[in-house]
Amino acid sequence: MRKALLALFLIAILGFAVVASGCIGGEKTTTSTATQTATQTTTQTPTASSQTQTATETQKPTGVTPAILELGKVTVIETDKSVIVVGPKGESPTVSLPSGKKVIKVSYVVDEANTPDIKKLMEEGQGFGAINPAFFRNANVDALVIAARRQTDPAIRTELFKALYILGNYYVPEVIIGQNRQLRVYWSWVKGRYYHPTFPERYDLIWEDPNAPSVDIGIGTYKNDAETYVIGTIGWPESFDPAWTYETFGWEIWHEIGDTLVTYWKEETEEVTPDLAVAWAHNEDGTEWYFVIRGGVVAYDPWNDKTYPIDATDVAFTFWRVQRLGHSVSWMVADFMDVSKSQALTEKEFEDVLKSEKLIAEYKGKTIEVKSLNDLLNLFGYSGETAGVYKLVLPAPYAPVLGILADSFLSVVPMEYLLGDKYEEALKASNYGKNPDAWEAYVQEGEQDPTHQLMHKQPVGTGPFYVKEYQENSYIVLELNPYYWNKEIWNNIKPLHKRVIYVINNDAVSRIQLFQTGTVDAVATPPERLNDVKGLKLDGFESVVQTDLLQPILTFIVFNTYKEPFNNVKVRQALAYAIPYDQIAQTVYSGLLERNWGPIPKPWPGYTEQGIIKYDYNLAKAQQLLKESGIDPTKYKIELIYNAGNSAREKIMTLLQNIWSQLGFQVTVASYEWPVYLGKVSKGDFDVYVVGWVPDYLDSDNWVGPFLYGATKFKEVNVEVSG
């Protein structure tokens, strides 16, 4: 290893929303505001109601765990390959650094004036949005998150991710119960199923045996036949507006009824595929991206039987509107994109850009310097019509940006449909997408915005299906879109699914009975009910139960670290030792949950077991830590909440109620319907809840950011690598 300085990166983040991957905030140091000062201490914060600190919060311990060598103003973490030092600019560690390893130093200056107050973030419902779900805040942790985002060297990023995994394991704002194995239950007449770690299947790409039985569904005159894919499931989408849904059901709907600029084709994970963008290129530093928009695409409005042509202005409006509405999902736009500076261009204007700027394009292993629009289209093998070019500006380079663009919340929506008779006026006011902020006069912030209310009730998209009808908490019917731009892919799929029907049933026994009778093709099955669906036979077909794949999905408990007693790290660690992990894995998940101890799944970059705390079920250890925490458990009431209809989570919370009551806490359990549940937890209206995390995009930042980032904003973050 060379001793010379290898790299020095300065990240100036001025006037830019540095919100993390759905991260949360809720731990303070010495002040009552949410601003994180440079005097970050070892654990947490005073409570929301008291500004006093305990000795454990103000001391600077060293040797906290084998991997954490110092935890104070400066934090020092040792991994298998490096030593990471993070702290305010000008501060130094008090411990001697191990020799023989690469040293990565992260220093920062907090932008206190622009760091949002945690209570305000709660009021705005930004949990798992601008801030992590636990409302945990630690400036050293936040600086590491930002440093990892701005790095381009994958080896350095991995070491920073390891440090974040270790700190997440120590601070435990969320207790990782385990990493999920895939559980799929369906009839063998369903063919062509595939798996992607972030997206559901496209139901027009799978099919059924023509001899599949035909069974009345009990919804109108619909039958479950070979041309109808019926899913027995639970819950309800947060919204039919893609800009206002940040959960798996809503994203699944939009994966069927919408299109994004790029997508992953079936099992692809390494490289995205063109969707509404037929080609793309970027400048040399990766801060400006240009997407050539597919021509001839229309959005179908089934509510009025109309179509709306899609072009680059609709793309600009879609991206800008996500940030304007400001729902929790908007953090990915606010953090990584500058939609105010982004704009719609004509093909001629794009050609003019090429005359003055050097643009690079990479696709399927080939890289070219783009000299003309035709050069770019030829690289991607596209010869059809185009509908303008969308210029997307990033405040700083971000390696996984294309993965974000594949996410359902950025499904392109028709501006004309949403604005109605104000469309032409808004189009001219923005100079046809050159000045997106002019749309502020036509789109409001928040859920009362008329465009949101319209899309929430009557969604319109460009995808292979459209929403034909629905009855809340009962069913959703999707029909094949007669105006879909890519109908040619259906030619070899027979019998093609002409419709998809979601049958909502929150009772597991009733839902499984629908499967047993062939009323549904696939069913959401609680792990403890596997024996009810194994070995079934119907009309010569068999039930299929798949459990073989370890998914990058984590199931976890969330503490509200903004509240007593969860603002005390020792209390959280104590409760982490009061969880019967093995019992939950075996009796609740039938062995379909594998241990994990931090906010990165196996085997993604940053996962490590070196020097971490491997929490196990140990009530004696829990009682010891509670004693060290200085609290009296009998003085605290804890409400454990879960989403109604999820029997596995109900069982988890019932187990915890029994065990945590033994520690002296007054514990109750409550359930809420999914949309209500999401509303409560995003606003910090909870003590402890249980949830799972399916990644938004395939990068370790999409775990450590959402789990740990506390919305601290910085004037600068510096990364210095030596050794």
XYZ file of C-alpha atoms in Angstrom:
723
model
C 0.000 0.000 0.000
C 1.390 3.382 -0.920
C 1.692 5.852 1.946
C 1.131 8.806 -0.312
C -2.181 10.585 -0.431
C -4.338 8.670 -2.892
C -7.302 10.961 -3.271
C -8.956 14.056 -1.902
C -12.547 14.740 -2.674
C -14.375 17.915 -1.724
C -18.105 17.755 -1.811
C -19.639 21.177 -1.681
C -23.328 20.815 -1.024
C -24.653 24.338 -1.015
C -28.261 25.142 -1.659
C -28.929 21.482 -2.399
C -31.364 19.163 -0.655
C -29.129 16.480 0.807
C -31.940 14.272 1.992
C -30.963 10.659 2.283
C -32.419 7.456 1.033
C -35.625 7.652 2.932
C -33.607 8.196 6.071
C -34.907 9.371 9.343
C -33.947 11.679 12.130
C -34.634 11.928 15.790
C -31.524 11.992 17.887
C -30.084 15.272 19.029
C -27.084 16.275 21.080
C -27.379 19.322 23.249
C -30.058 21.458 21.680
C -33.786 21.137 21.256
C -33.668 21.813 17.529
C -33.079 19.265 14.814
C -29.862 20.931 13.726
C -26.898 18.628 14.144
C -23.942 20.539 15.498
C -20.294 19.645 15.365
C -20.381 18.480 18.969
C -21.928 15.107 18.182
C -21.654 12.816 21.160
C -21.567 9.121 21.663
C -25.143 8.100 21.564
C -28.198 10.071 21.257
C -30.009 13.012 22.143
C -31.977 14.538 24.865
C -35.617 13.657 24.589
C -38.207 15.829 22.944
C -39.417 16.905 26.353
C -36.161 17.178 28.254
C -32.869 18.764 27.285
C -30.750 17.137 29.965
C -28.181 14.506 29.094
C -27.015 11.450 30.911
C -23.383 10.628 31.491
C -23.506 8.013 28.747
C -24.584 10.665 26.274
C -21.794 13.130 26.991
C -18.786 10.915 27.536
C -16.436 9.873 24.723
C -16.029 6.115 25.000
C -13.299 4.259 23.172
C -13.302 0.605 22.277
C -17.116 0.550 22.191
C -17.149 -2.632 20.107
C -14.277 -4.466 18.412
C -15.028 -2.489 15.239
C -15.765 0.918 16.824
C -12.533 2.259 18.254
C -13.872 5.664 19.268
C -17.309 7.190 19.521
C -17.433 10.880 20.311
C -17.009 14.096 18.368
C -14.942 11.893 16.077
C -15.943 8.337 15.295
C -13.333 5.731 14.350
C -14.364 2.434 12.759
C -12.036 -0.404 11.790
C -13.048 -2.800 9.032
C -11.139 -5.762 7.652
C -9.446 -3.532 5.058
C -9.444 0.034 6.352
C -9.883 2.525 9.167
C -12.629 5.102 8.716
C -12.397 8.363 10.668
C -15.360 10.741 10.582
C -15.949 13.981 12.443
C -16.364 17.756 12.162
C -13.728 19.603 10.189
C -10.767 20.426 12.421
C -11.460 17.650 14.958
C -9.089 14.706 15.423
C -9.481 11.276 17.019
C -8.089 10.714 20.500
C -7.124 7.084 19.812
C -4.096 5.872 17.871
C -5.080 4.534 14.475
C -4.150 0.950 13.607
C -1.205 0.716 11.214
C -1.011 -1.164 7.954
C -4.484 -0.296 6.714
C -5.907 2.281 4.354
C -7.227 5.318 6.237
C -10.373 7.035 4.972
C -10.999 10.383 6.665
C -14.366 12.085 6.312
C -14.642 15.637 7.638
C -17.566 17.989 7.324
C -19.156 21.326 8.116
C -22.838 21.192 9.016
C -25.218 23.624 7.372
C -27.176 24.280 10.547
C -29.417 26.948 9.051
C -30.753 24.600 6.376
C -30.908 21.361 8.363
C -34.639 20.716 8.871
C -36.157 20.361 12.304
C -37.128 16.764 13.018
C -40.512 17.695 14.408
C -41.257 19.594 11.199
C -40.268 16.541 9.163
C -42.727 14.537 11.225
C -45.484 17.041 10.549
C -44.704 16.771 6.843
C -44.867 12.958 6.952
C -41.274 12.524 5.834
C -40.449 9.336 7.742
C -38.811 6.952 5.267
C -38.589 9.971 3.002
C -36.422 12.962 3.829
C -35.414 11.210 7.036
C -35.109 7.602 8.177
C -38.147 5.830 9.701
C -36.770 6.020 13.261
C -36.263 9.801 13.049
C -32.668 9.136 14.135
C -30.055 11.829 13.614
C -26.289 11.630 14.007
C -24.063 14.023 12.068
C -21.165 11.574 11.785
C -23.456 8.920 10.357
C -25.053 11.417 7.978
C -21.666 12.589 6.735
C -20.720 8.985 5.945
C -23.946 8.551 3.969
C -23.236 11.650 1.892
C -19.581 10.698 1.415
C -20.566 7.268 0.093
C -23.017 8.844 -2.326
C -20.483 11.188 -3.803
C -17.732 8.613 -4.190
C -17.131 7.041 -7.579
C -14.472 4.511 -6.489
C -16.408 1.307 -5.676
C -13.707 0.083 -3.275
C -13.919 3.261 -1.167
C -17.723 3.200 -1.289
C -17.711 -0.367 0.023
C -15.548 0.595 3.015
C -17.844 3.512 3.827
C -20.823 1.179 3.594
C -19.136 -1.208 6.029
C -18.688 1.651 8.494
C -22.371 2.509 8.142
C -23.400 -1.104 8.656
C -21.301 -1.228 11.857
C -22.759 2.043 13.186
C -26.294 1.016 12.284
C -25.711 -2.196 14.198
C -24.464 -0.270 17.252
C -26.995 2.597 17.302
C -29.818 0.191 16.344
C -32.519 2.749 15.420
C -34.066 -0.238 13.694
C -33.645 -3.826 14.880
C -33.133 -6.139 11.945
C -35.193 -9.234 12.647
C -33.888 -10.966 9.543
C -33.456 -11.132 5.792
C -36.337 -12.668 3.911
C -36.372 -15.697 1.699
C -38.716 -15.600 -1.247
C -42.132 -17.159 -0.708
C -44.235 -17.645 -3.819
C -47.410 -19.696 -3.969
C -49.193 -20.250 -7.294
C -50.792 -22.928 -9.455
C -48.654 -24.822 -11.960
C -50.854 -23.638 -14.837
C -49.088 -20.245 -14.515
C -46.078 -20.203 -16.859
C -43.039 -18.018 -17.480
C -42.659 -16.629 -13.979
C -39.412 -14.803 -13.246
C -37.853 -12.866 -10.365
C -36.368 -9.402 -10.000
C -35.138 -8.084 -6.628
C -36.857 -4.703 -6.905
C -39.775 -5.101 -9.320
C -42.780 -7.406 -9.621
C -43.291 -9.365 -12.791
C -44.985 -7.755 -15.753
C -48.155 -9.802 -15.880
C -48.400 -9.470 -19.661
C -45.104 -11.359 -19.902
C -46.282 -14.444 -18.035
C -49.086 -16.693 -19.246
C -51.211 -19.710 -18.387
C -51.772 -23.196 -19.702
C -54.785 -23.037 -22.062
C -56.335 -25.866 -20.030
C -56.318 -23.864 -16.795
C -59.708 -24.189 -15.073
C -62.338 -21.474 -15.334
C -63.735 -20.432 -11.954
C -66.172 -17.679 -11.003
C -64.343 -15.024 -8.978
C -67.411 -13.562 -7.311
C -66.734 -10.086 -8.688
C -69.265 -9.137 -11.364
C -69.148 -11.636 -14.210
C -65.384 -12.118 -14.093
C -63.967 -15.633 -14.237
C -60.478 -16.825 -13.406
C -59.573 -18.418 -16.721
C -56.413 -18.747 -18.805
C -56.689 -15.118 -19.960
C -57.182 -13.691 -16.464
C -54.460 -13.529 -13.836
C -56.006 -13.363 -10.365
C -53.981 -12.541 -7.273
C -55.238 -13.062 -3.735
C -53.562 -10.445 -1.577
C -53.884 -8.062 1.379
C -53.850 -4.312 1.948
C -54.542 -1.459 -0.445
C -52.263 0.848 -2.447
C -51.297 4.050 -0.675
C -52.404 5.907 -3.790
C -53.020 5.412 -7.505
C -50.874 8.512 -8.062
C -47.308 7.342 -8.818
C -45.933 10.536 -7.279
C -47.707 9.713 -4.019
C -47.108 6.033 -3.432
C -44.069 4.688 -1.635
C -44.911 1.076 -0.918
C -44.846 -2.199 -2.802
C -48.527 -2.468 -3.763
C -48.696 0.991 -5.336
C -45.410 0.440 -7.169
C -46.648 -2.930 -8.436
C -49.769 -1.329 -9.921
C -47.686 1.278 -11.716
C -45.242 -1.327 -13.000
C -48.286 -2.742 -14.834
C -50.009 0.469 -15.945
C -47.088 2.863 -16.433
C -43.746 3.293 -18.169
C -40.542 4.875 -16.920
C -37.670 6.273 -18.963
C -35.675 3.074 -18.460
C -36.506 -0.294 -16.981
C -35.055 -3.670 -16.081
C -36.134 -6.323 -18.533
C -37.317 -9.325 -16.560
C -34.378 -10.664 -14.485
C -31.849 -8.012 -15.580
C -29.995 -6.281 -12.741
C -26.699 -5.178 -14.268
C -27.958 -2.833 -16.976
C -31.205 -0.999 -17.611
C -33.177 -1.304 -20.849
C -34.822 1.470 -22.893
C -38.471 2.094 -22.101
C -39.907 5.556 -22.825
C -36.346 6.733 -23.408
C -34.888 5.053 -26.491
C -31.331 6.307 -25.921
C -29.347 8.415 -23.482
C -26.006 10.130 -22.969
C -24.310 12.242 -20.305
C -21.593 14.853 -19.957
C -18.111 13.912 -18.761
C -18.700 14.457 -15.033
C -22.141 12.788 -15.051
C -24.104 15.843 -13.912
C -26.153 16.281 -17.102
C -28.082 13.435 -18.712
C -29.984 13.556 -21.987
C -32.803 11.098 -22.701
C -34.258 10.802 -26.187
C -37.991 10.185 -25.768
C -39.797 7.487 -27.737
C -42.245 8.827 -30.316
C -45.745 7.551 -30.926
C -46.543 6.813 -27.270
C -49.919 7.787 -25.853
C -51.377 7.618 -22.369
C -54.821 6.039 -22.284
C -57.569 7.664 -20.217
C -60.204 4.943 -19.716
C -62.364 7.206 -17.566
C -63.092 9.459 -20.571
C -61.953 7.133 -23.372
C -59.286 9.560 -24.597
C -55.584 9.375 -25.376
C -52.814 11.901 -24.773
C -49.528 11.916 -26.744
C -46.387 11.782 -24.608
C -43.293 13.886 -25.278
C -40.298 15.345 -23.446
C -42.426 18.046 -21.826
C -44.543 15.383 -20.131
C -41.336 13.847 -18.795
C -40.153 17.192 -17.434
C -43.568 17.742 -15.842
C -43.575 14.244 -14.310
C -40.200 14.644 -12.616
C -40.877 18.202 -11.479
C -44.317 17.272 -10.110
C -42.904 14.518 -7.875
C -40.761 17.066 -6.059
C -43.499 19.701 -6.021
C -46.021 17.407 -4.297
C -43.356 16.639 -1.697
C -44.514 13.197 -0.568
C -41.915 11.014 1.180
C -40.990 9.258 -2.067
C -39.813 12.605 -3.470
C -36.519 12.347 -1.569
C -34.935 10.512 -4.493
C -35.684 13.473 -6.743
C -34.801 16.112 -4.144
C -31.497 14.429 -3.262
C -30.139 13.370 -6.597
C -31.765 15.612 -9.210
C -32.262 19.306 -9.837
C -35.610 19.326 -11.613
C -35.767 23.106 -11.659
C -32.721 23.210 -13.939
C -33.810 20.191 -15.973
C -35.792 20.866 -19.126
C -37.435 19.557 -22.269
C -35.511 20.039 -25.518
C -36.356 19.580 -29.157
C -34.195 17.306 -31.285
C -32.717 20.419 -32.935
C -31.820 21.915 -29.561
C -30.155 18.627 -28.593
C -28.101 18.718 -31.798
C -26.983 22.234 -30.812
C -25.861 20.909 -27.422
C -23.734 18.298 -29.176
C -21.906 21.039 -31.070
C -20.702 22.660 -27.838
C -20.500 19.845 -25.275
C -18.811 16.476 -25.114
C -21.373 13.778 -24.367
C -20.643 10.135 -23.649
C -22.995 7.183 -24.168
C -22.578 3.635 -22.897
C -24.773 0.708 -23.864
C -24.266 -3.051 -23.916
C -20.523 -2.816 -23.389
C -19.917 -0.112 -25.991
C -18.921 3.493 -25.263
C -18.948 6.336 -27.770
C -18.531 10.080 -27.839
C -21.824 11.303 -29.268
C -21.447 13.497 -32.338
C -25.057 13.504 -33.521
C -28.526 12.309 -32.595
C -28.204 9.575 -35.221
C -24.940 8.398 -33.629
C -26.730 8.009 -30.336
C -29.779 6.267 -31.780
C -27.574 3.876 -33.751
C -25.710 2.850 -30.589
C -29.029 1.845 -29.032
C -30.306 0.261 -32.253
C -33.335 2.524 -32.515
C -34.726 3.810 -35.823
C -38.263 4.904 -34.949
C -39.753 8.319 -34.340
C -38.773 10.470 -31.360
C -40.642 12.978 -29.198
C -37.986 15.379 -27.947
C -35.151 15.067 -25.450
C -35.281 15.419 -21.681
C -32.246 17.045 -20.084
C -31.917 15.855 -16.489
C -29.523 17.850 -14.289
C -27.918 16.328 -11.182
C -26.390 18.515 -8.443
C -23.558 15.985 -8.200
C -22.726 12.717 -9.966
C -24.544 9.697 -8.586
C -23.581 6.285 -9.927
C -26.949 4.480 -9.423
C -29.093 7.224 -10.981
C -30.370 5.027 -13.840
C -31.690 2.544 -11.291
C -33.745 5.310 -9.697
C -35.167 6.292 -13.076
C -36.540 2.757 -13.430
C -38.656 3.137 -10.279
C -42.442 3.201 -10.662
C -42.902 6.569 -8.935
C -41.266 8.183 -11.988
C -43.769 6.655 -14.404
C -44.430 9.321 -17.022
C -47.871 10.914 -16.762
C -49.662 13.140 -19.313
C -49.494 16.801 -18.375
C -52.543 17.580 -20.500
C -54.735 15.102 -18.590
C -53.684 16.444 -15.202
C -53.980 20.154 -16.011
C -57.061 20.006 -18.243
C -58.087 23.399 -19.609
C -54.991 24.975 -18.001
C -52.668 22.791 -20.076
C -51.902 25.166 -22.952
C -51.499 28.089 -20.568
C -49.083 26.121 -18.363
C -47.180 24.855 -21.388
C -46.567 28.389 -22.651
C -45.781 29.713 -19.168
C -42.960 27.170 -18.864
C -41.700 27.947 -22.377
C -42.590 24.401 -23.323
C -40.698 22.772 -20.498
C -37.667 25.097 -20.472
C -38.705 26.710 -17.178
C -40.399 23.993 -15.076
C -40.785 26.183 -11.992
C -43.445 28.150 -13.869
C -45.696 25.171 -13.121
C -45.848 26.222 -9.470
C -48.920 28.255 -10.432
C -50.684 25.072 -11.566
C -49.576 22.385 -9.093
C -49.808 22.744 -5.304
C -47.689 21.181 -2.626
C -49.280 18.356 -0.647
C -52.168 15.954 -1.021
C -54.838 18.620 -1.670
C -53.316 19.391 -5.051
C -55.981 18.873 -7.744
C -53.625 16.935 -10.026
C -52.950 14.519 -7.184
C -56.616 14.148 -6.338
C -57.377 13.365 -9.984
C -54.599 10.783 -10.399
C -55.293 9.331 -6.951
C -58.836 8.420 -8.038
C -58.547 8.025 -11.814
C -55.015 6.959 -12.803
C -53.891 7.307 -16.423
C -50.711 5.751 -17.794
C -48.914 4.401 -20.864
C -48.248 0.826 -19.721
C -49.474 -2.586 -20.893
C -52.563 -2.456 -18.653
C -54.927 0.239 -17.407
C -57.107 0.437 -14.292
C -60.599 -0.493 -15.476
C -62.393 -0.486 -12.141
C -61.839 -0.925 -8.437
C -63.600 -1.044 -5.124
C -61.441 0.085 -2.226
C -60.279 -2.742 0.044
C -62.113 -5.238 -2.161
C -60.679 -5.564 -5.681
C -58.769 -3.894 -8.527
C -59.268 -4.854 -12.180
C -56.582 -4.094 -14.764
C -57.359 -4.559 -18.468
C -54.953 -4.847 -21.388
C -54.221 -1.413 -22.854
C -55.404 -1.273 -26.492
C -53.102 1.716 -27.120
C -49.927 0.218 -25.619
C -46.906 1.186 -27.716
C -45.164 -2.209 -27.421
C -47.953 -4.622 -28.313
C -45.624 -6.577 -30.615
C -44.115 -8.367 -27.607
C -47.483 -10.054 -27.071
C -47.432 -11.903 -30.400
C -45.733 -15.008 -28.988
C -47.483 -15.038 -25.604
C -50.541 -17.270 -25.744
C -52.886 -17.243 -24.042
C -52.102 -13.633 -23.223
C -53.380 -12.223 -19.942
C -56.096 -9.820 -21.025
C -56.717 -8.727 -17.469
C -55.283 -8.838 -13.967
C -57.541 -8.897 -10.919
C -56.382 -8.273 -7.375
C -58.769 -9.813 -4.844
C -58.247 -8.171 -1.455
C -58.823 -10.425 1.539
C -57.077 -9.699 4.827
C -58.119 -13.009 6.394
C -55.425 -15.611 5.688
C -57.741 -18.624 5.999
C -60.334 -17.193 3.603
C -57.658 -16.031 1.195
C -56.072 -19.484 1.053
C -59.476 -21.060 0.462
C -59.720 -18.897 -2.665
C -56.457 -20.430 -3.794
C -57.447 -23.992 -2.923
C -60.532 -23.706 -5.130
C -58.677 -22.121 -8.053
C -60.485 -18.827 -7.603
C -57.074 -17.117 -7.568
C -53.922 -18.130 -9.454
C -51.468 -16.871 -6.826
C -51.902 -16.012 -3.174
C -50.105 -14.044 -0.462
C -49.465 -16.783 2.082
C -48.311 -16.325 5.665
C -45.304 -18.605 6.235
C -47.090 -20.446 9.004
C -49.771 -21.462 6.469
C -47.435 -23.219 4.037
C -48.886 -26.636 4.840
C -52.287 -25.341 3.701
C -50.983 -24.733 0.170
C -48.418 -27.511 -0.295
C -49.279 -30.602 -2.329
C -52.613 -29.353 -3.650
C -54.059 -30.744 -6.894
C -56.804 -29.323 -9.102
C -57.869 -30.486 -12.581
C -54.518 -32.140 -13.213
C -52.444 -29.188 -11.956
C -50.428 -28.804 -8.731
C -49.706 -25.992 -6.308
C -46.186 -24.542 -6.501
C -44.460 -23.266 -3.357
C -41.102 -21.517 -3.925
C -38.857 -20.730 -0.954
C -35.341 -21.098 -2.350
C -34.145 -17.543 -2.953
C -32.585 -15.200 -0.354
C -33.960 -11.775 -1.228
C -32.403 -8.350 -0.544
C -35.394 -7.624 1.692
C -35.083 -6.888 5.400
C -37.808 -7.254 8.031
C -37.249 -5.017 11.023
C -38.571 -3.240 14.091
C -38.495 0.585 14.087
C -38.039 2.640 17.273
C -39.209 6.240 17.415
C -35.860 7.646 18.537
C -37.387 11.095 18.941
C -39.336 9.794 21.959
C -38.378 8.599 25.392
C -37.112 6.045 26.154
C -36.056 5.165 22.592
C -33.746 8.197 22.363
C -31.397 6.229 24.644
C -29.106 3.865 22.740
C -28.822 1.459 25.672
C -32.591 1.092 25.816
C -32.668 0.246 22.123
C -29.839 -2.236 22.532
C -31.611 -3.758 25.527
C -34.788 -4.253 23.525
C -32.730 -5.710 20.667
C -31.608 -8.389 23.135
C -35.256 -8.983 24.089
C -36.354 -10.317 20.704
C -36.665 -14.105 20.166
C -35.077 -14.123 16.710
C -34.910 -17.883 16.272
C -38.470 -18.374 17.459
C -39.709 -15.710 15.049
C -37.743 -17.234 12.160
C -39.049 -20.735 12.795
C -42.577 -20.324 14.128
C -43.622 -17.120 12.361
C -41.679 -17.411 9.101
C -41.301 -21.209 8.893
C -37.543 -20.837 8.539
C -37.839 -18.267 5.725
C -35.944 -15.576 7.627
C -32.150 -15.516 7.812
C -30.242 -13.581 10.475
C -28.830 -10.181 9.667
C -27.570 -7.573 12.127
C -27.438 -4.310 10.211
C -28.916 -2.225 7.390
C -27.394 -4.004 4.359
C -28.530 -7.417 3.118
C -26.199 -10.261 2.228
C -24.190 -10.238 -0.016
C -24.339 -6.567 -1.007
C -21.250 -4.318 -0.701
C -20.816 -3.219 2.904
C -22.304 -6.271 4.598
C -19.896 -7.369 7.301
C -19.874 -9.440 10.463
C -16.502 -8.206 11.686
C -16.647 -6.578 15.112
C -20.428 -6.121 15.215
C -22.886 -6.857 18.009
C -24.689 -10.093 17.183
C -27.866 -9.516 19.131
C -29.476 -12.708 20.346
C -32.312 -13.453 22.724
C -30.800 -12.685 26.134
C -33.106 -11.246 28.780
C -30.329 -11.007 31.346
C -28.304 -8.839 28.957
C -31.408 -6.762 28.234
C -32.005 -6.164 31.949
C -28.352 -5.209 32.444
C -28.477 -2.638 29.641
C -31.742 -1.182 30.931
C -30.090 -0.718 34.305
C -27.113 1.006 32.629
C -29.489 3.234 30.653
C -30.754 4.841 33.853
C -34.458 4.500 33.029
C -37.243 2.868 35.018
C -39.148 0.630 32.533
C -42.283 0.624 34.692
C -42.792 4.317 33.950
C -43.103 3.809 30.191
C -46.025 2.715 28.047
C -45.110 1.209 24.677
C -47.593 0.685 21.859
C -46.495 -1.901 19.287
C -48.268 -1.447 15.954
C -48.518 -3.470 12.737
C -50.548 -3.370 9.530
C -53.894 -5.133 9.723
C -54.128 -8.436 7.891
C -50.441 -9.269 8.231
C -50.624 -12.254 10.562
C -46.836 -12.703 10.696
C -46.351 -9.172 12.012
C -49.231 -9.614 14.409
C -47.480 -12.648 15.878
C -44.178 -10.779 16.159
C -45.773 -7.936 18.073
C -47.682 -10.300 20.339
C -44.429 -12.084 21.202
C -42.712 -8.767 21.933
C -45.615 -7.619 24.071
C -45.150 -10.646 26.309
C -41.362 -10.370 26.549
C -41.052 -6.602 26.916
C -43.732 -6.675 29.595
C -41.431 -8.991 31.538
C -38.830 -6.206 31.467
C -41.308 -3.906 33.239
C -42.719 -1.890 30.332
C -46.469 -1.410 29.938
C -46.966 -2.834 26.457
C -50.025 -2.834 24.189
C -50.529 -3.991 20.590
C -52.654 -2.301 17.900
C -53.200 -2.702 14.150
C -54.156 -0.238 11.407
C -55.192 -0.564 7.781
C -52.243 -0.126 5.427
C -52.837 3.478 4.252
C -53.569 4.607 7.836
C -50.512 2.701 9.051
C -48.267 4.417 6.512
C -49.689 7.801 7.481
C -49.003 7.245 11.185
C -45.448 5.966 10.859
C -44.393 8.580 8.303
C -45.508 11.318 10.705
C -43.742 9.835 13.737
C -47.071 8.948 15.354
C -45.803 5.687 16.847
C -43.635 4.117 19.529
C -42.523 0.939 17.769
C -43.646 -0.595 14.488
C -42.705 -3.500 12.228
C -42.178 -3.311 8.493
C -40.125 -4.693 5.619
C -37.861 -2.873 3.177
C -37.781 -3.760 -0.492
C -35.015 -1.701 -2.132
C -35.937 1.157 -4.450
C -32.860 0.494 -6.589
C -29.901 -1.853 -6.526
C -27.218 -0.024 -4.575
C -26.126 -0.352 -0.929
C -26.936 3.328 -0.450
C -30.590 2.388 -0.826
C -30.380 0.510 2.453
C -28.004 2.560 4.606
C -29.521 5.840 3.438
C -33.173 5.014 4.150
C -32.261 3.271 7.409
C -29.790 5.792 8.834
C -29.756 9.198 7.157
C -31.022 11.895 9.512
C -31.511 14.750 7.004
C -28.478 16.710 8.201
C -27.380 19.154 5.519
C -23.766 20.078 5.032
C -21.816 22.998 3.697
C -19.077 20.570 2.796
C -18.112 16.930 3.155
C -14.494 16.014 2.477
C -13.072 12.544 1.836
C -9.335 11.955 2.142
C -7.850 8.541 1.422
C -4.304 7.551 2.387
C -2.312 4.440 3.142
